Tab-separated table of C-alpha atoms in Angstrom:
chain	number	residue	atom	x	y	z
A	1	MET	CA	0.000	0.000	0.000
A	2	ASN	CA	2.724	2.478	1.045
A	3	PHE	CA	4.752	1.472	-2.005
A	4	LEU	CA	1.934	2.502	-4.371
A	5	GLN	CA	1.456	5.744	-2.477
A	6	LYS	CA	5.155	6.540	-2.849
A	7	ILE	CA	4.956	5.869	-6.587
A	8	ALA	CA	1.909	8.131	-6.855
A	9	GLU	CA	3.785	10.974	-5.152
A	10	SER	CA	7.080	10.453	-6.980
A	11	ARG	CA	8.677	13.031	-9.258
A	12	PHE	CA	8.344	10.614	-12.192
A	13	MET	CA	4.547	10.325	-11.813
A	14	ARG	CA	4.146	14.080	-11.399
A	15	GLY	CA	6.161	14.494	-14.571
A	16	LEU	CA	3.988	11.888	-16.341
A	17	GLU	CA	0.855	13.720	-15.249
A	18	ASN	CA	2.223	17.032	-16.540
A	19	LEU	CA	3.192	15.369	-19.828
A	20	SER	CA	-0.321	13.938	-20.163
A	21	MET	CA	-1.850	17.369	-19.610
A	22	LYS	CA	0.439	18.878	-22.245
A	23	LEU	CA	-0.425	16.112	-24.723
A	24	SER	CA	-4.146	16.548	-24.065
A	25	GLY	CA	-3.819	20.246	-24.829
A	26	SER	CA	-1.589	19.823	-27.888
A	27	PRO	CA	-3.088	20.567	-31.314
A	28	ALA	CA	-2.069	17.154	-32.722
A	29	PHE	CA	-3.404	15.059	-29.820
A	30	SER	CA	-6.762	16.833	-29.693
A	31	ALA	CA	-7.001	16.680	-33.493
A	32	LEU	CA	-6.610	12.900	-33.342
A	33	SER	CA	-9.448	12.653	-30.818
A	34	ASN	CA	-11.676	15.074	-32.734
A	35	GLY	CA	-10.813	13.477	-36.061
A	36	MET	CA	-11.925	10.046	-34.891
A	37	GLY	CA	-14.861	11.573	-33.053
A	38	GLY	CA	-16.026	13.154	-36.304
A	39	SER	CA	-16.260	9.665	-37.801
A	40	MET	CA	-18.447	8.227	-35.043
A	41	GLY	CA	-21.688	9.034	-36.854
A	42	ILE	CA	-20.483	7.204	-39.949
A	43	ILE	CA	-19.351	4.241	-37.852
A	44	MET	CA	-22.734	4.006	-36.115
A	45	ILE	CA	-24.609	4.118	-39.447
A	46	GLY	CA	-22.428	1.288	-40.719
A	47	ALA	CA	-23.027	-0.680	-37.504
A	48	VAL	CA	-26.821	-0.325	-37.768
A	49	VAL	CA	-26.777	-1.452	-41.415
A	50	GLN	CA	-24.598	-4.415	-40.509
A	51	ILE	CA	-26.920	-5.470	-37.691
A	52	ILE	CA	-29.933	-5.322	-40.033
A	53	CYS	CA	-28.147	-7.484	-42.610
A	54	VAL	CA	-26.976	-10.055	-40.058
A	55	LEU	CA	-30.435	-10.314	-38.509
A	56	GLY	CA	-31.890	-10.681	-42.004
A	57	THR	CA	-29.662	-13.631	-42.837
A	58	THR	CA	-30.050	-15.223	-39.381
A	59	PHE	CA	-33.816	-15.006	-38.876
A	60	PHE	CA	-35.285	-14.445	-42.341
A	61	GLY	CA	-33.043	-16.595	-44.528
A	62	MET	CA	-31.729	-13.690	-46.581
A	63	ASP	CA	-29.157	-14.804	-49.176
A	64	PRO	CA	-25.804	-12.977	-48.602
A	65	GLN	CA	-25.191	-13.176	-52.334
A	66	GLY	CA	-28.685	-12.024	-53.255
A	67	GLU	CA	-29.863	-8.693	-54.634
A	68	ILE	CA	-31.821	-7.677	-51.513
A	69	TYR	CA	-28.842	-8.277	-49.222
A	70	ASN	CA	-26.451	-6.363	-51.518
A	71	THR	CA	-28.892	-3.469	-51.700
A	72	LEU	CA	-29.158	-3.279	-47.911
A	73	TYR	CA	-25.401	-3.694	-47.457
A	74	THR	CA	-24.412	-0.879	-49.841
A	75	PRO	CA	-24.590	1.893	-47.163
A	76	TYR	CA	-22.106	-0.119	-45.087
A	77	ARG	CA	-19.647	-0.333	-47.966
A	78	LEU	CA	-19.923	3.414	-48.544
A	79	THR	CA	-19.478	4.311	-44.858
A	80	MET	CA	-17.219	1.820	-43.069
A	81	GLY	CA	-15.661	0.816	-46.380
A	82	CYS	CA	-14.479	4.421	-46.890
A	83	LEU	CA	-13.528	5.109	-43.279
A	84	ALA	CA	-9.886	5.987	-44.050
A	85	LEU	CA	-11.032	8.552	-46.621
A	86	PHE	CA	-13.297	10.236	-44.052
A	87	LEU	CA	-10.526	10.105	-41.445
A	88	ALA	CA	-8.089	11.821	-43.808
A	89	PHE	CA	-10.516	14.739	-44.084
A	90	ASN	CA	-11.649	14.867	-40.436
A	91	LEU	CA	-8.142	14.682	-39.012
A	92	ALA	CA	-6.698	17.353	-41.313
A	93	ASN	CA	-9.758	19.553	-40.762
A	94	ALA	CA	-9.465	19.331	-36.965
A	95	TYR	CA	-5.679	19.780	-36.947
A	96	ALA	CA	-5.829	22.800	-39.268
A	97	LYS	CA	-8.451	24.469	-37.076
A	98	ASN	CA	-6.253	23.905	-34.025
A	99	LEU	CA	-3.437	25.669	-35.892
A	100	LYS	CA	-5.760	28.570	-36.874
A	101	MET	CA	-5.867	27.506	-40.527
A	102	ASN	CA	-8.732	26.880	-42.944
A	103	GLY	CA	-10.061	23.454	-41.960
A	104	ILE	CA	-12.150	22.692	-45.056
A	105	THR	CA	-9.333	23.520	-47.468
A	106	SER	CA	-6.858	21.429	-45.480
A	107	GLY	CA	-9.308	18.514	-45.314
A	108	ILE	CA	-9.847	18.503	-49.078
A	109	CYS	CA	-6.094	18.718	-49.671
A	110	SER	CA	-5.600	15.713	-47.371
A	111	ILE	CA	-8.215	13.696	-49.294
A	112	VAL	CA	-6.503	14.447	-52.629
A	113	CYS	CA	-3.100	13.399	-51.275
A	114	PHE	CA	-4.557	10.278	-49.672
A	115	LEU	CA	-6.174	9.178	-52.938
A	116	LEU	CA	-2.909	9.754	-54.821
A	117	VAL	CA	-0.949	7.620	-52.352
A	118	ALA	CA	-3.381	4.896	-51.296
A	119	CYS	CA	-5.705	4.583	-54.276
A	120	PRO	CA	-3.909	5.302	-57.565
A	121	LEU	CA	-6.060	4.993	-60.650
A	122	GLN	CA	-6.201	1.552	-62.260
A	123	THR	CA	-7.328	0.639	-65.751
A	124	ALA	CA	-9.038	-2.534	-66.842
A	125	THR	CA	-10.557	-3.748	-70.088
A	126	VAL	CA	-14.157	-4.892	-69.841
A	127	GLY	CA	-15.369	-6.105	-73.198
A	128	ASP	CA	-14.595	-3.379	-75.703
A	129	LYS	CA	-14.292	-0.667	-73.061
A	130	VAL	CA	-11.286	0.498	-71.043
A	131	ILE	CA	-12.437	1.459	-67.567
A	132	THR	CA	-10.437	3.626	-65.169
A	133	ALA	CA	-11.301	3.305	-61.485
A	134	ILE	CA	-9.934	3.338	-57.955
A	135	ASN	CA	-9.725	0.318	-55.650
A	136	LEU	CA	-12.332	0.814	-52.930
A	137	ASP	CA	-10.594	-1.799	-50.769
A	138	ASN	CA	-7.837	0.767	-50.111
A	139	LEU	CA	-10.301	3.288	-48.646
A	140	GLY	CA	-11.179	1.195	-45.604
A	141	SER	CA	-9.535	0.306	-42.325
A	142	SER	CA	-6.389	-1.099	-43.946
A	143	SER	CA	-5.358	2.436	-44.946
A	144	MET	CA	-6.231	4.264	-41.718
A	145	PHE	CA	-2.589	4.597	-40.641
A	146	VAL	CA	-1.816	6.123	-44.034
A	147	ALA	CA	-4.742	8.537	-43.665
A	148	MET	CA	-3.524	9.637	-40.225
A	149	ILE	CA	0.026	10.303	-41.381
A	150	ILE	CA	-1.107	12.199	-44.490
A	151	GLY	CA	-3.654	14.158	-42.451
A	152	PHE	CA	-1.005	15.413	-40.034
A	153	ILE	CA	1.904	16.007	-42.416
A	154	SER	CA	-0.170	17.615	-45.192
A	155	VAL	CA	-1.384	20.262	-42.741
A	156	ARG	CA	2.188	20.937	-41.571
A	157	ILE	CA	3.328	21.344	-45.213
A	158	SER	CA	0.496	23.803	-45.853
A	159	LYS	CA	1.309	25.727	-42.670
A	160	PHE	CA	4.971	25.922	-43.684
A	161	ALA	CA	3.961	27.468	-47.007
A	162	ILE	CA	1.524	29.910	-45.391
A	163	ASP	CA	3.990	30.959	-42.653
A	164	HIS	CA	6.569	31.744	-45.350
A	165	LYS	CA	3.989	33.751	-47.343
A	166	TRP	CA	4.009	31.293	-50.237
A	167	ILE	CA	0.520	32.295	-51.287
A	168	ILE	CA	-1.035	34.182	-54.170
A	169	ARG	CA	-1.889	37.638	-52.864
A	170	MET	CA	-5.229	39.110	-53.878
A	171	PRO	CA	-6.781	42.550	-53.249
A	172	ASP	CA	-8.710	42.976	-49.988
A	173	ALA	CA	-11.926	43.521	-51.924
A	174	VAL	CA	-11.904	39.944	-53.229
A	175	PRO	CA	-14.659	37.802	-51.570
A	176	GLU	CA	-13.441	35.435	-48.860
A	177	GLY	CA	-14.382	32.284	-50.777
A	178	ILE	CA	-12.322	33.273	-53.817
A	179	LEU	CA	-9.488	34.484	-51.574
A	180	ASN	CA	-9.304	31.109	-49.805
A	181	SER	CA	-9.260	29.297	-53.143
A	182	PHE	CA	-6.274	31.271	-54.426
A	183	ASN	CA	-4.466	31.083	-51.068
A	184	SER	CA	-4.672	27.285	-51.156
A	185	ILE	CA	-3.187	26.823	-54.635
A	186	ILE	CA	0.509	26.826	-53.673
A	187	PRO	CA	0.145	24.864	-50.366
A	188	THR	CA	-1.991	22.243	-52.110
A	189	GLY	CA	0.418	22.087	-55.028
A	190	LEU	CA	3.338	21.509	-52.657
A	191	ASN	CA	1.445	18.683	-50.975
A	192	VAL	CA	0.552	17.019	-54.268
A	193	PHE	CA	4.159	17.333	-55.479
A	194	PHE	CA	5.520	15.920	-52.189
A	195	TRP	CA	3.144	12.974	-51.721
A	196	TYR	CA	2.777	11.924	-55.351
A	197	GLY	CA	6.503	12.365	-55.980
A	198	LEU	CA	7.319	10.224	-52.935
A	199	ALA	CA	4.833	7.569	-54.049
A	200	VAL	CA	6.319	7.433	-57.583
A	201	LEU	CA	9.874	7.315	-56.183
A	202	ILE	CA	9.130	4.369	-53.876
A	203	SER	CA	7.281	2.497	-56.615
A	204	THR	CA	10.237	3.025	-58.972
A	205	LEU	CA	12.895	1.979	-56.452
A	206	THR	CA	11.007	-1.180	-55.516
A	207	GLY	CA	10.160	-2.106	-59.083
A	208	GLY	CA	6.473	-1.575	-58.463
A	209	THR	CA	6.344	-4.180	-55.698
A	210	MET	CA	5.638	-1.607	-52.986
A	211	THR	CA	3.720	1.654	-52.748
A	212	LEU	CA	4.107	4.425	-50.188
A	213	ALA	CA	0.877	3.253	-48.554
A	214	SER	CA	2.004	-0.375	-48.316
A	215	MET	CA	5.418	0.717	-46.993
A	216	ILE	CA	3.843	2.788	-44.189
A	217	THR	CA	1.534	-0.102	-43.307
A	218	ALA	CA	4.390	-2.616	-43.316
A	219	ILE	CA	6.629	-0.470	-41.093
A	220	LEU	CA	3.887	0.157	-38.532
A	221	ALA	CA	2.641	-3.437	-38.619
A	222	VAL	CA	5.649	-4.719	-36.622
A	223	PRO	CA	5.203	-2.688	-33.384
A	224	VAL	CA	1.411	-2.844	-33.661
A	225	GLY	CA	1.611	-6.628	-34.050
A	226	TYR	CA	3.529	-6.990	-30.790
A	227	LEU	CA	1.223	-4.555	-29.015
A	228	THR	CA	-1.928	-6.351	-30.127
A	229	SER	CA	-0.782	-9.835	-29.115
A	230	ILE	CA	-2.365	-11.406	-26.018
A	231	PRO	CA	0.562	-10.457	-23.724
A	232	GLY	CA	0.639	-7.028	-25.369
A	233	ILE	CA	-3.049	-6.376	-24.715
A	234	LEU	CA	-2.719	-7.491	-21.091
A	235	LEU	CA	0.137	-4.992	-20.746
A	236	VAL	CA	-2.028	-2.312	-22.389
A	237	ILE	CA	-4.820	-2.978	-19.877
A	238	ILE	CA	-2.350	-2.674	-17.005
A	239	ILE	CA	-1.026	0.628	-18.388
A	240	GLN	CA	-4.585	1.889	-18.869
A	241	GLN	CA	-5.512	1.132	-15.254
A	242	PHE	CA	-2.321	2.719	-13.934
A	243	LEU	CA	-3.003	5.882	-15.931
A	244	TRP	CA	-6.478	6.139	-14.384
A	245	PHE	CA	-4.974	5.612	-10.914
A	246	PHE	CA	-2.717	8.617	-11.451
A	247	GLY	CA	-5.573	10.826	-12.647
A	248	ILE	CA	-4.917	10.428	-16.372
A	249	HIS	CA	-7.744	9.404	-18.723
A	250	GLY	CA	-6.265	6.001	-19.516
A	251	THR	CA	-9.040	4.901	-21.874
A	252	GLY	CA	-8.632	8.010	-24.041
A	253	VAL	CA	-4.862	7.591	-24.240
A	254	ILE	CA	-5.032	3.884	-25.080
A	255	MET	CA	-7.846	4.184	-27.630
A	256	ASN	CA	-6.069	7.003	-29.456
A	257	ALA	CA	-2.991	4.799	-29.708
A	258	LEU	CA	-4.854	1.637	-30.766
A	259	MET	CA	-7.798	3.077	-32.683
A	260	VAL	CA	-6.609	1.900	-36.091
A	261	PRO	CA	-5.960	-1.782	-35.226
A	262	TYR	CA	-9.114	-1.761	-33.083
A	263	VAL	CA	-11.327	-0.618	-35.960
A	264	SER	CA	-9.497	-2.882	-38.417
A	265	ALA	CA	-10.147	-5.973	-36.276
A	266	TYR	CA	-13.885	-5.300	-36.212
A	267	MET	CA	-14.079	-4.489	-39.916
A	268	THR	CA	-12.219	-7.694	-40.786
A	269	ASN	CA	-14.850	-9.756	-38.980
A	270	ALA	CA	-17.642	-7.665	-40.455
A	271	GLU	CA	-16.427	-8.460	-43.956
A	272	LEU	CA	-16.061	-12.162	-43.105
A	273	ALA	CA	-19.570	-12.247	-41.659
A	274	ALA	CA	-20.951	-10.550	-44.769
A	275	THR	CA	-19.566	-13.339	-46.951
A	276	GLY	CA	-20.584	-16.123	-44.580
A	277	GLN	CA	-17.027	-17.034	-43.583
A	278	PRO	CA	-15.851	-17.914	-40.035
A	279	LEU	CA	-14.836	-14.957	-37.870
A	280	VAL	CA	-11.259	-14.636	-36.577
A	281	PHE	CA	-9.986	-13.917	-33.086
A	282	ASN	CA	-7.948	-10.779	-32.504
A	283	ALA	CA	-6.362	-10.134	-29.091
A	284	ILE	CA	-7.482	-6.517	-29.258
A	285	PHE	CA	-11.038	-7.722	-28.537
A	286	LEU	CA	-9.825	-8.364	-24.966
A	287	LEU	CA	-9.801	-4.615	-24.322
A	288	GLY	CA	-13.517	-5.008	-23.667
A	289	ALA	CA	-12.688	-6.898	-20.467
A	290	ALA	CA	-11.841	-3.618	-18.745
A	291	SER	CA	-15.398	-2.291	-19.009
A	292	ILE	CA	-17.625	-5.330	-19.409
A	293	ILE	CA	-19.711	-4.573	-16.306
A	294	GLY	CA	-19.560	-0.845	-15.648
A	295	GLY	CA	-16.953	1.727	-16.655
A	296	THR	CA	-13.242	1.089	-16.973
A	297	GLY	CA	-12.203	-1.198	-14.131
A	298	ASN	CA	-15.681	-2.809	-14.002
A	299	THR	CA	-16.825	-0.487	-11.239
A	300	LEU	CA	-20.549	-1.326	-11.158
A	301	PRO	CA	-20.125	-3.962	-8.397
A	302	LEU	CA	-18.182	-1.373	-6.371
A	303	VAL	CA	-20.972	1.169	-6.813
A	304	THR	CA	-23.548	-1.464	-5.844
A	305	LEU	CA	-21.604	-2.224	-2.679
A	306	GLY	CA	-21.408	1.480	-1.919
A	307	LEU	CA	-25.180	2.029	-2.128
A	308	ARG	CA	-25.653	0.274	1.234
A	309	SER	CA	-22.409	1.414	2.830
A	310	LYS	CA	-22.355	2.711	6.395
A	311	SER	CA	-20.058	5.484	5.214
A	312	LYS	CA	-21.965	8.607	4.201
A	313	GLN	CA	-19.228	9.600	1.762
A	314	ILE	CA	-19.207	6.253	-0.041
A	315	ARG	CA	-23.001	6.054	-0.090
A	316	SER	CA	-23.450	9.542	-1.571
A	317	ILE	CA	-20.776	9.000	-4.239
A	318	SER	CA	-22.290	5.624	-5.169
A	319	LYS	CA	-25.756	7.148	-5.622
A	320	ALA	CA	-24.347	9.838	-7.896
A	321	SER	CA	-22.288	7.285	-9.857
A	322	LEU	CA	-24.937	4.598	-10.391
A	323	VAL	CA	-26.702	5.880	-13.520
A	324	PRO	CA	-23.498	6.919	-15.375
A	325	ASN	CA	-21.968	3.549	-14.455
A	326	LEU	CA	-24.918	1.715	-15.993
A	327	PHE	CA	-23.842	3.376	-19.256
A	328	ASN	CA	-20.171	2.385	-18.735
A	329	ILE	CA	-19.211	5.898	-17.636
A	330	ASN	CA	-17.089	5.749	-14.530
A	331	GLU	CA	-15.439	9.152	-14.038
A	332	PRO	CA	-17.746	9.940	-11.062
A	333	VAL	CA	-16.650	6.853	-9.137
A	334	VAL	CA	-12.972	7.032	-10.157
A	335	PHE	CA	-12.595	10.648	-9.090
A	336	GLY	CA	-15.321	10.709	-6.443
A	337	MET	CA	-14.860	7.522	-4.415
A	338	PRO	CA	-11.941	7.997	-5.207
A	339	ILE	CA	-10.074	5.168	-6.896
A	340	MET	CA	-7.476	7.672	-8.094
A	341	TYR	CA	-4.501	7.712	-5.692
A	342	ASN	CA	-6.273	5.114	-3.539
A	343	PRO	CA	-3.950	2.088	-3.132
A	344	VAL	CA	-6.643	-0.022	-1.427
A	345	LEU	CA	-9.186	0.218	-4.252
A	346	PHE	CA	-6.550	0.218	-6.989
A	347	ILE	CA	-5.662	-3.442	-6.391
A	348	PRO	CA	-9.090	-4.829	-7.448
A	349	TYR	CA	-9.358	-2.053	-10.068
A	350	LEU	CA	-6.219	-3.443	-11.718
A	351	LEU	CA	-6.794	-7.116	-10.948
A	352	ASN	CA	-10.342	-7.758	-12.177
A	353	PRO	CA	-9.896	-6.635	-15.843
A	354	ILE	CA	-6.905	-8.951	-16.196
A	355	ILE	CA	-8.840	-11.921	-14.804
A	356	ILE	CA	-11.827	-11.161	-17.054
A	357	ALA	CA	-9.522	-10.770	-20.082
A	358	LEU	CA	-7.978	-14.204	-19.508
A	359	ILE	CA	-11.440	-15.794	-19.191
A	360	MET	CA	-12.623	-13.958	-22.315
A	361	CYS	CA	-9.563	-15.183	-24.209
A	362	LEU	CA	-10.414	-18.768	-23.279
A	363	GLY	CA	-14.049	-18.219	-24.271
A	364	TYR	CA	-13.169	-16.720	-27.668
A	365	THR	CA	-10.575	-19.339	-28.589
A	366	THR	CA	-12.798	-22.284	-27.616
A	367	GLY	CA	-15.893	-20.900	-29.330
A	368	ILE	CA	-17.910	-20.581	-26.119
A	369	LEU	CA	-18.137	-16.837	-26.714
A	370	ALA	CA	-19.123	-15.352	-30.050
A	371	LEU	CA	-16.487	-13.181	-31.694
A	372	PRO	CA	-17.247	-9.457	-32.176
A	373	GLN	CA	-18.226	-8.297	-35.641
A	374	VAL	CA	-20.120	-5.002	-35.182
A	375	LEU	CA	-18.135	-1.902	-34.198
A	376	ILE	CA	-19.958	-0.040	-31.407
A	377	MET	CA	-18.258	3.169	-30.317
A	378	THR	CA	-20.738	4.955	-28.109
A	379	ALA	CA	-21.910	4.737	-24.496
A	380	LEU	CA	-24.685	2.140	-24.277
A	381	PRO	CA	-26.215	0.448	-21.212
A	382	ILE	CA	-24.364	-2.572	-19.845
A	383	LEU	CA	-25.369	-5.895	-21.459
A	384	VAL	CA	-26.519	-4.010	-24.580
A	385	THR	CA	-23.025	-3.516	-26.001
A	386	PRO	CA	-21.993	-7.215	-25.856
A	387	PHE	CA	-25.166	-8.181	-27.726
A	388	MET	CA	-24.932	-5.477	-30.388
A	389	SER	CA	-21.233	-6.126	-31.054
A	390	THR	CA	-21.585	-9.932	-31.337
A	391	LEU	CA	-25.323	-10.453	-31.955
A	392	SER	CA	-25.131	-13.360	-29.529
A	393	TRP	CA	-26.952	-13.886	-26.227
A	394	ARG	CA	-24.055	-16.052	-25.015
A	395	ASN	CA	-21.928	-12.938	-24.603
A	396	VAL	CA	-24.742	-11.172	-22.741
A	397	VAL	CA	-24.969	-14.087	-20.311
A	398	PHE	CA	-21.196	-14.033	-19.883
A	399	SER	CA	-21.257	-10.302	-19.104
A	400	ALA	CA	-23.977	-10.852	-16.505
A	401	LEU	CA	-21.983	-13.692	-14.913
A	402	CYS	CA	-19.008	-11.366	-14.620
A	403	PHE	CA	-20.918	-9.284	-12.059
A	404	PRO	CA	-20.722	-11.770	-9.149
A	405	LEU	CA	-17.100	-12.602	-9.996
A	406	VAL	CA	-16.036	-8.961	-10.011
A	407	PHE	CA	-18.207	-8.353	-6.917
A	408	ILE	CA	-16.173	-10.979	-5.034
A	409	ILE	CA	-12.907	-9.367	-6.164
A	410	TRP	CA	-14.029	-5.893	-5.045
A	411	TYR	CA	-15.615	-6.956	-1.736
A	412	PRO	CA	-12.641	-7.428	0.669
A	413	PHE	CA	-10.897	-4.270	-0.505
A	414	PHE	CA	-14.124	-2.301	-0.348
A	415	LYS	CA	-14.638	-3.368	3.280
A	416	ILE	CA	-11.116	-2.219	4.179
A	417	TYR	CA	-11.712	1.158	2.550
A	418	GLU	CA	-15.188	1.464	4.061
A	419	LYS	CA	-13.755	0.913	7.532
A	420	GLN	CA	-11.208	3.664	6.922
A	421	CYS	CA	-13.926	6.070	5.788
A	422	ILE	CA	-16.191	5.284	8.752
A	423	GLU	CA	-13.348	5.886	11.188
A	424	LYS	CA	-12.441	9.168	9.499
A	425	GLU	CA	-16.058	10.354	9.501
A	426	ALA	CA	-16.336	9.494	13.210
A	427	GLU	CA	-13.174	11.495	13.927
A	428	ASP	CA	-14.531	14.447	11.946
A	429	ILE	CA	-17.806	14.376	13.875
A	430	GLU	CA	-15.938	14.179	17.173
A	431	SER	CA	-13.687	17.120	16.288
A	432	ILE	CA	-16.725	19.200	15.295
A	433	GLU	CA	-18.452	18.415	18.579
A	434	VAL	CA	-15.320	19.354	20.532
A	435	GLU	CA	-15.072	22.603	18.586
A	436	ASN	CA	-18.733	23.436	19.219
A	437	TYR	CA	-18.352	22.612	22.919
A	438	ALA	CA	-15.303	24.903	23.144
A	439	ARG	CA	-17.285	27.761	21.585
A	440	GLU	CA	-20.086	27.310	24.106
């Protein structure tokens, strides 16, 4: 207990907290959050369409290769299937606004550069006609890393040009829309020259075996592969819980870092499900173990225990935290109970997600639990998310069974903390009575 307290008060942890605050306030970090946040509506539309199609094939015998299914599934292909394209725009738009630049112009420039790099035009002969088209497969989750890199760097190239006055000057009387168009010509031209030139150079040097997009993906695949292995995900969960303990929004930090492989894993299974093929296990699915029954750290059993606590402080915090916790929102209990900087409650807060993750891993690999296939990225009531993401009642039952298990893990540590709170409240009451008596 004292060891954790010493770590919490160490110079290193204070420095980490300051670094986290600086990152949260940085233009790039907030742009990444806002850029992904701007895609949430598209993701939810794709998820709803996918659920309708899966239910249609499961309960109404809809043919996955039939015309009706393809008609219903088209909105999914044009939303989730183009997610990297939307991310390229949203990220550049948000980052440019943070740098006091024109967001729309920067977003469009990012899209153009992304298409040049990730989706070069291809020609094919169909009958007597020569058709030129782009490969829609390169617009989805597989190119999200490329979209992120282009979104950030394209804005910095444009800012460099603008800061050095590399723009076409127009009279002040020119309307703003026309002025913005002319001002963007040189920055956009520099971006096109840089990205397309780099893409052509890499293709030439590798004899056409590799593109800039495939090179970026290949380079990043190595560290991401280690991070998204089973040991890697368990380490990520531990880091996430430690960040929360030190007052840092661990879920936000982790999801920003792993958003691309997280989305890619779900989209891979979505595409397999659409073609009737078996789904595949990805260790990144185990991240759900940290918030399967309440917010991060599975805090609903703790809140339930607190509702009948003899400590007024714990009871009042639990009442205020109950409804948010039912929607997997746990900031009130983390900062109010608090779990932050509380060595007693941190032990079960760290321990239970790891235990649940190991059980989930066993369930996924043996087929007892259904694998996720629908990407849900919004706060929904507990037990709703496991059903909507897997479309299986087995996972709902598993989530419900996690409650008593996590309850047992929380219970002894809760009782220790409750005793401490009761003793402190009794001392406070006694000191107030002594003070009042002295005044009389």
